[in-house]
Coordinates of C-alpha atoms in Angstrom, one line a residue:
X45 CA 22.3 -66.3 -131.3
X46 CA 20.5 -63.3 -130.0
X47 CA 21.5 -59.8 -129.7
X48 CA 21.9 -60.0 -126.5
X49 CA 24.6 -62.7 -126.0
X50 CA 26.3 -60.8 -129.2
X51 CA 27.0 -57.8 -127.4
X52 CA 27.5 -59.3 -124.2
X53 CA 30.8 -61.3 -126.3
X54 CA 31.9 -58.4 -127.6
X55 CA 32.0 -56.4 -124.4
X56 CA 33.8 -59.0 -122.7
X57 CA 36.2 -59.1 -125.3
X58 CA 36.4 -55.2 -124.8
X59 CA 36.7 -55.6 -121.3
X60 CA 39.7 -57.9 -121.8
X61 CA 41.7 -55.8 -123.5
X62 CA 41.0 -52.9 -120.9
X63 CA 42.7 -55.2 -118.8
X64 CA 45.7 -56.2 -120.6
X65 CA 46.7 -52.4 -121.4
X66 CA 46.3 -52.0 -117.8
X67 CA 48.7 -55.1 -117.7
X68 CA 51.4 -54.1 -119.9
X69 CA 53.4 -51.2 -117.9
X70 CA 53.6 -53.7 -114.8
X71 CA 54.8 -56.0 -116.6
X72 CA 57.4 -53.6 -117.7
X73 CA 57.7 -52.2 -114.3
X74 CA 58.6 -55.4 -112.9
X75 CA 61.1 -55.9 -115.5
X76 CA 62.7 -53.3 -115.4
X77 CA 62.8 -52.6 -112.0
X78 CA 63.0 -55.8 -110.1
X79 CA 65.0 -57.8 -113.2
X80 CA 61.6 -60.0 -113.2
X81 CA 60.6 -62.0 -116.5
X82 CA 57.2 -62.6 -116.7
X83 CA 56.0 -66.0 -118.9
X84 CA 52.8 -67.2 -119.7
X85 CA 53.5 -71.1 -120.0
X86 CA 56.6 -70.5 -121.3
X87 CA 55.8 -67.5 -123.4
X88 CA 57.1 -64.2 -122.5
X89 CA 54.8 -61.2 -121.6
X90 CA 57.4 -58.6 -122.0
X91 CA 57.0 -56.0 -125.3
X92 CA 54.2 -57.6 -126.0
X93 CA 50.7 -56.3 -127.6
X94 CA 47.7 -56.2 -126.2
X95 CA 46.6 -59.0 -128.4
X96 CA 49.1 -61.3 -128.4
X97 CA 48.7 -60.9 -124.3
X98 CA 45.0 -62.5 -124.9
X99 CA 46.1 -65.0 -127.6
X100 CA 48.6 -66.6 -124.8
X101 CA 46.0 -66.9 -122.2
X102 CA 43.8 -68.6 -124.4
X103 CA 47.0 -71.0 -125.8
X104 CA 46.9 -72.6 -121.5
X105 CA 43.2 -74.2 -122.9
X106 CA 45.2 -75.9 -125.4
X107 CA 47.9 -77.1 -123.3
X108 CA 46.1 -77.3 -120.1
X109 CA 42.5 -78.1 -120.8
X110 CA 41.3 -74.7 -117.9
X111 CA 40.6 -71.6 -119.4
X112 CA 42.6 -68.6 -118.1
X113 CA 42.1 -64.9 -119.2
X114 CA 43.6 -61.9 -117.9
X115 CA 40.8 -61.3 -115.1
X116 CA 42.6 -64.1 -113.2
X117 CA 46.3 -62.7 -113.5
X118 CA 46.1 -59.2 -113.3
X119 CA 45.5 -59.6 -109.7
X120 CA 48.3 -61.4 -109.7
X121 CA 50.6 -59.2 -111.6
X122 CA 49.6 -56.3 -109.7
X123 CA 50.5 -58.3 -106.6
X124 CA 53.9 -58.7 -107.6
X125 CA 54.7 -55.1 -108.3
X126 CA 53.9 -54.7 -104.1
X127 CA 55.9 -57.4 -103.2
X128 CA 59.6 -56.3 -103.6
X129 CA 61.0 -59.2 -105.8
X130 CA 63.9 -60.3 -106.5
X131 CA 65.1 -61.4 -110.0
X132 CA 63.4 -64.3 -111.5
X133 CA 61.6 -65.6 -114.1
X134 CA 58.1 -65.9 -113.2
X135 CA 55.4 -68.1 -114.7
X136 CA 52.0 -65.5 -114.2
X137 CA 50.3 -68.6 -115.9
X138 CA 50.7 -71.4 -113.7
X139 CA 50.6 -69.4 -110.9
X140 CA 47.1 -68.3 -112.2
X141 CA 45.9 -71.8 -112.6
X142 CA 47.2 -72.9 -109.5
X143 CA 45.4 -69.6 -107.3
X144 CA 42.1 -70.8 -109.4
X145 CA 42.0 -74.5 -108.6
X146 CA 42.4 -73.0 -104.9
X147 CA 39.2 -71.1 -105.2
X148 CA 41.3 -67.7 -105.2
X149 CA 41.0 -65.1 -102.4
X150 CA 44.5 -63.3 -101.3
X151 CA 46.7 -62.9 -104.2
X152 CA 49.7 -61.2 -102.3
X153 CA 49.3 -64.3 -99.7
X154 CA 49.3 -66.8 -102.0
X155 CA 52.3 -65.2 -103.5
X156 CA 54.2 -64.7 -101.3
X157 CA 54.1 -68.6 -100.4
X158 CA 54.7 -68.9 -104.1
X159 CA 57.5 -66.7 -104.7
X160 CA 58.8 -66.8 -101.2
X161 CA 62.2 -67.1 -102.8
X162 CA 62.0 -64.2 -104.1
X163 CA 59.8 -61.7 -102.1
X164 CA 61.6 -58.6 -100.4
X165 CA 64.7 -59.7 -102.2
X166 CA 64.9 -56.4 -104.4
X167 CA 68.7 -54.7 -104.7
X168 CA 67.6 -51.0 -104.9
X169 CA 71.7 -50.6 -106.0
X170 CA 71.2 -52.9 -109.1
X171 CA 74.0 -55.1 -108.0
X172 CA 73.0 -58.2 -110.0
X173 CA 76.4 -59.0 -111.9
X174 CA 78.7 -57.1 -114.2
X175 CA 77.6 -57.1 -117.7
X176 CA 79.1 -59.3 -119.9
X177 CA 80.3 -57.9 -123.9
X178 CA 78.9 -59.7 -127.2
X179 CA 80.7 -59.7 -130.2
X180 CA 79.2 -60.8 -133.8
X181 CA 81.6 -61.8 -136.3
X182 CA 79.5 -62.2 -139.1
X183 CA 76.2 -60.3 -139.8
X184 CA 74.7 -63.1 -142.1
X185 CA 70.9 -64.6 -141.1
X186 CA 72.3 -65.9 -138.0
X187 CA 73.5 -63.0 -137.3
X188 CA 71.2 -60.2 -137.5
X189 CA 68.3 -62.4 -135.4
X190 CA 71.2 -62.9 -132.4
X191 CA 71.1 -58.8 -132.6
X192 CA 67.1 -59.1 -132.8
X193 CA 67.4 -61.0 -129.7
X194 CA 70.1 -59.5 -127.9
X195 CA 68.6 -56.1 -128.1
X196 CA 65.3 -57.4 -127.0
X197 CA 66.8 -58.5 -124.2
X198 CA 69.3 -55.6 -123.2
X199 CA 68.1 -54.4 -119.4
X200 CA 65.8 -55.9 -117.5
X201 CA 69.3 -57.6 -115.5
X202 CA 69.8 -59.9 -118.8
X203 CA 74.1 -58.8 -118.3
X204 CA 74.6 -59.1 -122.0
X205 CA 75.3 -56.1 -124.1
X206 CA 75.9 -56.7 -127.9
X207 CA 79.0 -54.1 -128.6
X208 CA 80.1 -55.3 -131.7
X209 CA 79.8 -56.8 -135.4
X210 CA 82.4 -57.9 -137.6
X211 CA 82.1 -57.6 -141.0
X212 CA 84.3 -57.6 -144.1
X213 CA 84.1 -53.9 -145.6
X214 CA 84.6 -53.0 -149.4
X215 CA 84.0 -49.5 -151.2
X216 CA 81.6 -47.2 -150.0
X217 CA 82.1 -47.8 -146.2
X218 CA 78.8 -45.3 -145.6
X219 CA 76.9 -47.4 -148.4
X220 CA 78.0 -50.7 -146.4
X221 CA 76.5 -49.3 -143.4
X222 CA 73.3 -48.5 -144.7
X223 CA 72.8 -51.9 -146.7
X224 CA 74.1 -53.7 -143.3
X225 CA 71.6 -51.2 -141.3
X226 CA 68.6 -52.3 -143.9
X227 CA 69.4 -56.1 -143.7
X228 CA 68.4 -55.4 -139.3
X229 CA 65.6 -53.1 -140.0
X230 CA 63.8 -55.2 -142.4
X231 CA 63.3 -59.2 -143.3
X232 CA 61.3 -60.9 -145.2
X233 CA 60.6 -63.7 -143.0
X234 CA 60.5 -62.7 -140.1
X235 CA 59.3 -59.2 -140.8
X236 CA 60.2 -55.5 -139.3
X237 CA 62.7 -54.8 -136.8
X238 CA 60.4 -53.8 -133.6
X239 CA 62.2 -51.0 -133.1
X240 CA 63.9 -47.8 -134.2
X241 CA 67.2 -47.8 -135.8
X242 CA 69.8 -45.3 -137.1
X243 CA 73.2 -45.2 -138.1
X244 CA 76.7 -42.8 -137.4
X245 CA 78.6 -43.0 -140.1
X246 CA 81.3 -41.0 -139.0
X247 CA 81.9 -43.2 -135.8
X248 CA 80.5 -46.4 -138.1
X249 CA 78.0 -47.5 -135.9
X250 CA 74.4 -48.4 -135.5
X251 CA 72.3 -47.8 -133.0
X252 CA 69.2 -50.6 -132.4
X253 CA 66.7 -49.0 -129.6
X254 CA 69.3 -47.5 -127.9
X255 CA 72.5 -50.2 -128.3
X256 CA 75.1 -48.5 -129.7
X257 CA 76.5 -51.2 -131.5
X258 CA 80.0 -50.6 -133.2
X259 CA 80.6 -52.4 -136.7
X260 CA 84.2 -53.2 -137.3
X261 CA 85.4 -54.1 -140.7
X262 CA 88.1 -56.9 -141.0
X263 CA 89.1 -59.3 -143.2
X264 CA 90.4 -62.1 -140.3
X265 CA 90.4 -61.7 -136.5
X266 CA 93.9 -61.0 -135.9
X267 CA 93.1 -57.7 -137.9
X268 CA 90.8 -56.2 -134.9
X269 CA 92.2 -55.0 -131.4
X270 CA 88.5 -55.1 -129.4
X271 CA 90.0 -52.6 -126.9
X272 CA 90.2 -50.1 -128.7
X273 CA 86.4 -49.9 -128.9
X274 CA 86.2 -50.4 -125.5
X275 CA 85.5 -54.0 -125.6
X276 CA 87.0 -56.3 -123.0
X277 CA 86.3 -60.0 -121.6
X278 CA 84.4 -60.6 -124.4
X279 CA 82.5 -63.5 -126.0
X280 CA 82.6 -63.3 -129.8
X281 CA 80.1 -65.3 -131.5
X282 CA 81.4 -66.8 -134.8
X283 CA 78.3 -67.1 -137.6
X284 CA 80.4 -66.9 -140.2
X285 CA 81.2 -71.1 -140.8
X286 CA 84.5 -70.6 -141.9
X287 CA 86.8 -71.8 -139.0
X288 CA 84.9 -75.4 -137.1
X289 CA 87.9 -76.5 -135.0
X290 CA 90.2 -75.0 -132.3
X291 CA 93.2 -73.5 -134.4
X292 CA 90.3 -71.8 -136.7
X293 CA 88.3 -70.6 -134.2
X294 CA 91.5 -69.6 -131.7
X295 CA 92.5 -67.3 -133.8
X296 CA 89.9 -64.7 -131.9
X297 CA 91.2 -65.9 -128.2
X298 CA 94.3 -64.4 -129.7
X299 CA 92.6 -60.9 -130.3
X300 CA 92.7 -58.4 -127.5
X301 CA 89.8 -58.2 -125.6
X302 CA 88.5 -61.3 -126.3
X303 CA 87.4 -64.3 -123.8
X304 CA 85.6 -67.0 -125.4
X305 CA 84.3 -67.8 -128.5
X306 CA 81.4 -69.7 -129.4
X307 CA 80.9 -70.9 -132.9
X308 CA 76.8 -71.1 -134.4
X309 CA 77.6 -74.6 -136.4
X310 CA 78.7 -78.1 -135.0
X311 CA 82.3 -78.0 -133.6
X312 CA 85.1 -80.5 -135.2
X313 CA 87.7 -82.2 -133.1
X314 CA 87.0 -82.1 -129.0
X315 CA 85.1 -79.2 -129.3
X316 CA 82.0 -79.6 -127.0
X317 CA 78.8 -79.1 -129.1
X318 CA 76.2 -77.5 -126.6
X319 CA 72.9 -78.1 -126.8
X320 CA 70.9 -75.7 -124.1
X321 CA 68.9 -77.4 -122.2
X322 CA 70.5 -81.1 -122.0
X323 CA 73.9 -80.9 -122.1
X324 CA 74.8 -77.1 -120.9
X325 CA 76.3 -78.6 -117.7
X326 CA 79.4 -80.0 -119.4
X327 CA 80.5 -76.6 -119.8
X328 CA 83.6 -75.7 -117.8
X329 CA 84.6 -72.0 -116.3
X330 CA 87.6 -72.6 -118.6
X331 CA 86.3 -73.5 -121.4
X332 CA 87.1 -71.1 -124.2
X333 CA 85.6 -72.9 -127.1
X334 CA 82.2 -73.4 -127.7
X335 CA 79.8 -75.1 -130.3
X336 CA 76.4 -74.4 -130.3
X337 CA 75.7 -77.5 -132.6
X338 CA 73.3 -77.2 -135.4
X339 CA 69.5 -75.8 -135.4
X340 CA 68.7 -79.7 -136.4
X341 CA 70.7 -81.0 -132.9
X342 CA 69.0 -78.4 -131.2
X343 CA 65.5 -79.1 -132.5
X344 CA 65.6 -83.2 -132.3
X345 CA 68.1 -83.8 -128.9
X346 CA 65.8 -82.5 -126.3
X347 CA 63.1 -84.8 -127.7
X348 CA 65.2 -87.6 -128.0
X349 CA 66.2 -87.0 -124.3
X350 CA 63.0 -87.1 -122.7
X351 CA 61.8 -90.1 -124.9
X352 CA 65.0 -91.8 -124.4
X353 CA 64.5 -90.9 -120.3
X354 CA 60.8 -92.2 -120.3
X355 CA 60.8 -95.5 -122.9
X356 CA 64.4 -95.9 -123.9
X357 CA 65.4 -95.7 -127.7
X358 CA 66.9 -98.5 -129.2
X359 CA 67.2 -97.9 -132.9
X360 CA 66.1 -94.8 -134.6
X361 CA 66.2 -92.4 -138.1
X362 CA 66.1 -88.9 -138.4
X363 CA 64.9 -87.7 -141.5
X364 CA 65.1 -83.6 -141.8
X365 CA 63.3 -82.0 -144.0
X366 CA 64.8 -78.9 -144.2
X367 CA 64.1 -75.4 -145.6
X368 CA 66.7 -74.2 -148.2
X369 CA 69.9 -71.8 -147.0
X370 CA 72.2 -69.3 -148.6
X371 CA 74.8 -72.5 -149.3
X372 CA 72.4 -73.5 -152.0
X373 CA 71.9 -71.6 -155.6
X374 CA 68.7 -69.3 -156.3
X375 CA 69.6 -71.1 -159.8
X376 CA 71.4 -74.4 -161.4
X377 CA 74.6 -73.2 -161.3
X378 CA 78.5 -75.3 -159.9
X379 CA 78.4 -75.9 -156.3
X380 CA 81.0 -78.6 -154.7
X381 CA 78.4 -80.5 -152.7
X382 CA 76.4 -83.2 -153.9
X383 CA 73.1 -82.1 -155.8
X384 CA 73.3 -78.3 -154.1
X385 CA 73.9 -76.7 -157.4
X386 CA 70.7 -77.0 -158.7
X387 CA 67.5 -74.8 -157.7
X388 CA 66.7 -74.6 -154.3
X389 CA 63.3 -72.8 -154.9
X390 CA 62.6 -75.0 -157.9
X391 CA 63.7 -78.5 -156.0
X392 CA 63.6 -81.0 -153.3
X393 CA 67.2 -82.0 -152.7
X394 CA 68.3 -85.1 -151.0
X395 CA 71.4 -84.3 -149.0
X396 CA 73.2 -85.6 -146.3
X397 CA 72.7 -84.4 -142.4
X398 CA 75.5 -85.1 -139.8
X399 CA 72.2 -84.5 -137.1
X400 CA 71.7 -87.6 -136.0
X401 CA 75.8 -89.0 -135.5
X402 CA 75.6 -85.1 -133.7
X403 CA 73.8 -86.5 -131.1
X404 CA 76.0 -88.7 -129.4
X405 CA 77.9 -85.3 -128.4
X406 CA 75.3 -84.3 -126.4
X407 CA 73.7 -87.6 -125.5
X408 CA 76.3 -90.3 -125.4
X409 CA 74.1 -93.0 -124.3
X410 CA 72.1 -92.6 -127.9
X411 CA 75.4 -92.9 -129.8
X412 CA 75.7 -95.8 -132.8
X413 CA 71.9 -95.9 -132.0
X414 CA 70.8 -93.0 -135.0
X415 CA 71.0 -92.5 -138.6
X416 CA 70.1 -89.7 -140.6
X417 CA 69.6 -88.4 -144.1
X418 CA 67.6 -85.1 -145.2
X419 CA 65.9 -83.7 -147.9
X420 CA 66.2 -79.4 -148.8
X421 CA 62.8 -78.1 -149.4
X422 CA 61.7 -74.8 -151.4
X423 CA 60.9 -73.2 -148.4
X424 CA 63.1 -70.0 -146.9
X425 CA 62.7 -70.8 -143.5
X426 CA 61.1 -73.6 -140.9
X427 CA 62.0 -77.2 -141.0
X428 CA 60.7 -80.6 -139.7
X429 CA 62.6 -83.5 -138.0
X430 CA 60.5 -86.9 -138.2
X431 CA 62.1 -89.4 -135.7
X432 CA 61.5 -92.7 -136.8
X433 CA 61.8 -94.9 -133.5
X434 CA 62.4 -97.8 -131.8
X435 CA 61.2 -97.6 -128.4
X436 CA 62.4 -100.0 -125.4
X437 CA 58.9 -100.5 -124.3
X438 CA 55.5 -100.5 -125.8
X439 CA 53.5 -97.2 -125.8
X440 CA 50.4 -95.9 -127.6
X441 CA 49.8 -92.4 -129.3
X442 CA 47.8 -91.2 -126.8
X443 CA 50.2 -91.5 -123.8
X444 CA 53.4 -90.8 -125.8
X445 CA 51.5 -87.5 -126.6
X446 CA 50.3 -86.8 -123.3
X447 CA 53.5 -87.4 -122.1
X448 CA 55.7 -85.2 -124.5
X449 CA 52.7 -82.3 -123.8
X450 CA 54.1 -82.7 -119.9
X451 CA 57.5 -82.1 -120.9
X452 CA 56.3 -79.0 -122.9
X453 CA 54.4 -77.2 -120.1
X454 CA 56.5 -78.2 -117.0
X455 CA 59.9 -79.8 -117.2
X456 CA 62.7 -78.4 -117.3
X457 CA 62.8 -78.6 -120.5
X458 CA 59.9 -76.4 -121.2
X459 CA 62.2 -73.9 -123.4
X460 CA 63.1 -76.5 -125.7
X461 CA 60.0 -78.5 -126.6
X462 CA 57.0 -77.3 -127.3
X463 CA 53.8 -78.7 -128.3
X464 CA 50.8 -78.1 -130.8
X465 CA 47.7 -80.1 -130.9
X466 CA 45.8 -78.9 -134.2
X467 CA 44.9 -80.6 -137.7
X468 CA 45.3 -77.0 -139.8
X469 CA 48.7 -76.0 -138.7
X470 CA 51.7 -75.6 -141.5
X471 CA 55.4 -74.6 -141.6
X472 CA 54.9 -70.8 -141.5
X473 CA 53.0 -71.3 -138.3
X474 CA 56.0 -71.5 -136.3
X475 CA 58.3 -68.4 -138.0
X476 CA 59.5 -67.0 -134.7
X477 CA 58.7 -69.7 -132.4
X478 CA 61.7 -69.3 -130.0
X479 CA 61.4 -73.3 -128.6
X480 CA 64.3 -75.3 -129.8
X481 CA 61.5 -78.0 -131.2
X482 CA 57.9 -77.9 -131.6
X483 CA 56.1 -81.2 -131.2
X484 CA 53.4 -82.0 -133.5
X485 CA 50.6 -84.0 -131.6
X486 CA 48.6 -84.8 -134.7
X487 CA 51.3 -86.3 -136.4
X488 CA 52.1 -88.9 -133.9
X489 CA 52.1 -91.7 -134.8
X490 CA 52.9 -95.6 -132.0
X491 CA 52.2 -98.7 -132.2
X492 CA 54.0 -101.1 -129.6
X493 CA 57.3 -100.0 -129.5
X494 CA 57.5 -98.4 -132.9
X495 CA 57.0 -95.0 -133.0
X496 CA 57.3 -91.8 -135.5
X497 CA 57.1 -88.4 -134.1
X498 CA 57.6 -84.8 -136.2
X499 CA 58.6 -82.2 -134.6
X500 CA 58.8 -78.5 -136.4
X501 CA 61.2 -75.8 -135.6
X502 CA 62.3 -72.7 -136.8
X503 CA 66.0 -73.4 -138.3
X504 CA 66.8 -69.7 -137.7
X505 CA 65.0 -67.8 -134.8
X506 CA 64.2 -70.9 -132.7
X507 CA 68.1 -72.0 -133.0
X508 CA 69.3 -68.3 -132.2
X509 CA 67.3 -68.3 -129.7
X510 CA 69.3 -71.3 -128.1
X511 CA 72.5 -69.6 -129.0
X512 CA 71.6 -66.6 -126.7
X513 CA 70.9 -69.3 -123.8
X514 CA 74.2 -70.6 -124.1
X515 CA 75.5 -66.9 -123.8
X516 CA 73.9 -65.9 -120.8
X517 CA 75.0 -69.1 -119.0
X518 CA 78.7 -68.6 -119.8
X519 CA 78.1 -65.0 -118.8
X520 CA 76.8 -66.2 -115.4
X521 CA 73.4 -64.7 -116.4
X522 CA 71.6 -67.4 -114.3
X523 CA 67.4 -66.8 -113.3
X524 CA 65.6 -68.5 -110.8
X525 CA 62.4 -70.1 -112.3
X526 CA 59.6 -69.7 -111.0
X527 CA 57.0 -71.7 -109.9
X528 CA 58.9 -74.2 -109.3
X529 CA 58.7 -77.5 -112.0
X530 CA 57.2 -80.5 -111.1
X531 CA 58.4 -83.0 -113.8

């Protein structure tokens, strides 16, 4: 390559990045002045760099074989900041492959044909809901990445404020407050806070870019009167394990100041186990008790769903390889579960998985039709499903592929499954992916109507991420999508 063509890369790269600076403040204009999310296939542009503003325009090649860079949708997203929008969330990549296939021209015409929903539909008074309060009980891994996520998302017309965690407090109160403070600020997989945070202990609370959040030490829920912190109609989020059916899990209904409660781990008894995305409907205004199922259900049901939709499943296993958890010892040491008292970082141990009988909950038609086992791997964090299938017509690789990539990139389901197509790609490539399930094209693997798929996810962030879903629908936190889907 000559000198020429060298520089002339370079500068265009340069020039790119001019472009996404100038980018980045209206995308927080629109957000947080006309409650509008901005998404690049899927993948939020909000608080994000510079870079990772480039790296999502060139992820639509991968998904949808045209190249977009930001000299197509800046023109777009400077567009919307004239056009007076409503809330929504709005897909600036799709709407920048769609104004390219026209041949371009009039951004603000085409969108306001696009967003016509939406366009002049601004409330100057803010009036889009009353926020809805978030309680934590329990400030484990679960935990802290709900607060990751709930503070991310505070403004912006998201409704849910996280006021609270629960905790159980021995000692040094001001020493627990610190450590708790530390645990938020800094992980080791999924890295820094992104964010300032300090703590009051005289009042005994800690403040996350600017959420005050109060920590409230209690041994049991009937210990806590939530009003008094002025907390009311709230939703407390149980990540603790301990209580799985109603009487456990009623015990905070019975706290003041306290609506609903959803519990981060599969529900016993007639508890509805909610997996966003499929089954989310089922929930009632007055329901009180929620599930969110397990990161495993989360991961594997949407999947199953569309394939199920598309092919039909007749038979299937579920085997999850899983990355290790705090239930498991660091060393060989008396645990009540079978093999889970020896070594997690030193072993691969075959456990059992209630995953795949989970399923039925929120997809009744596949019930009787799964079985499951799974195997705990030395890794901290990002685990794999491989759905071993029987398939109620014949298929190939190619179109099952093909097919589950339409699903990823414009369905409905389009925050639960998401798709990779690369040979090099490993477990700690998807740390942080928010999608309930990741798809992994390569793997894929049909022959008539046998099939085996593997599909990644991130046990912790992608599942939290779900958990957060659930919340802002029973907190009426509801955005129009746009454009609109077309699968």
């Amino acid at each position: 390559m000559s000198q020429q063509p060298l520089e002339t890369v370079f500068q265009e790269w340069h020039d790119n990045q001019a472009l996404a600076e100038q980018m980045i403040p209206l995308i927080g204009s629109l957000y947080r002045h006309n409650n509008v999310v901005t998404t690049l296939y899927g993948r939020s542009l909000f608080n994000r760099s510079v870079i990772r503003i480039l790296k999502d325009h060139r992820f639509v090649r991968k998904v949808e074989g045209t190249e977009l860079s930001v000299q197509d949708t800046l023109p777009l997203v400077q567009a919307m900041t004239e056009l007076n929008l409503g809330p929504a969330h709005v897909d600036v990549g799709k709407l920048g492959v769609a104004f390219k296939k026209r041949g371009g021209g009039d951004a603000k015409a085409f969108l306001r044909e696009e967003l016509a929903e939406i366009v002049d539909a601004h409330d100057p008074n803010g009036n889009n809901g009353r926020s809805k309060d978030v309680v934590l009980y329990g400030f484990g891994r679960i935990g802290r990445l709900l607060a990751r996520v709930l503070v991310e998302k505070a403004g912006g017309g998201n409704l849910l404020r996280l006021r609270a965690i629960v905790v159980r407090g021995r000692g040094d109160i001001a020493k627990d407050l610190e450590k708790r403070a530390s645990l938020l600020r800094r992980d080791s997989v999924h890295g820094p806070f992104d964010g300032t945070i300090s703590v009051d202990y005289e009042a005994r609370t800690i403040t996350a870019n600017g959420n005050v959040i109060q920590v409230i030490y209690a041994d049991k829920p009937s210990d806590i009167d939530y009003t008094a912190y002025g907390i009311d109609n709230a939703v407390v989020v149980d990540n603790t394990g301990i209580w799985r059916d109603e009487a456990g899990l009623g015990q905070h209904l019975e706290c003041k100041g306290v609506s609903k409660a959803l519990l981060t781990a599969p529900g016993k008894g007639n508890i509805k186990n909610i997996v966003f995305g499929i089954n989310h409907g089922d929930i009632a205004t007055d329901d009180t008790i929620l599930s969110a199922a397990s990161c495993t259900t989360n991961a594997i049901v949407p999947v199953l769903k569309v394939l199920n939709d598309e092919y039909g499943i007749e038979t299937g296993h579920v085997e999850t390889v899983h990355a290790y958890t705090n239930d498991q010892n660091l060393i060989d040491n008396y645990h009540k579960g079978d093999r889970r008292g020896r070594s997690a970082p030193l072993n691969m141990v075959l456990t059992e998985t209630g995953a795949a009988k989970a399923v039925a909950k929120a997809l009744p038609e596949l019930g009787g039709k799964l079985t499951g086992n799974a195997i705990r791997v030395p890794i901290p964090n990002v685990s794999m499903a491989i759905l071993n299938l029987t398939l109620g017509r014949e298929t190939d690789a190619e179109a099952l592929n093909d097919y589950l990539r339409r699903m990823s990139i414009d369905s409905s389901y389009q925050k639960q499954i998401d798709y990779v197509d690369s040979p090099e790609v490993v477990s700690s490539d998807f740390v942080g992916n928010r999608h309930a399930g990741i798809v992994d094209a390569k793997a894929t693997i049909a022959n008539g109507r046998q099939a085996v798929l593997y599909v990644w996810y991130d046990n912790e962030f992608g599942y939290s991420c779900q958990v957060v879903r659930i919340l802002q629908h029973i907190s009426n936190v509801h955005f129009l999508k746009l454009p609109r889907t077309q699968a």
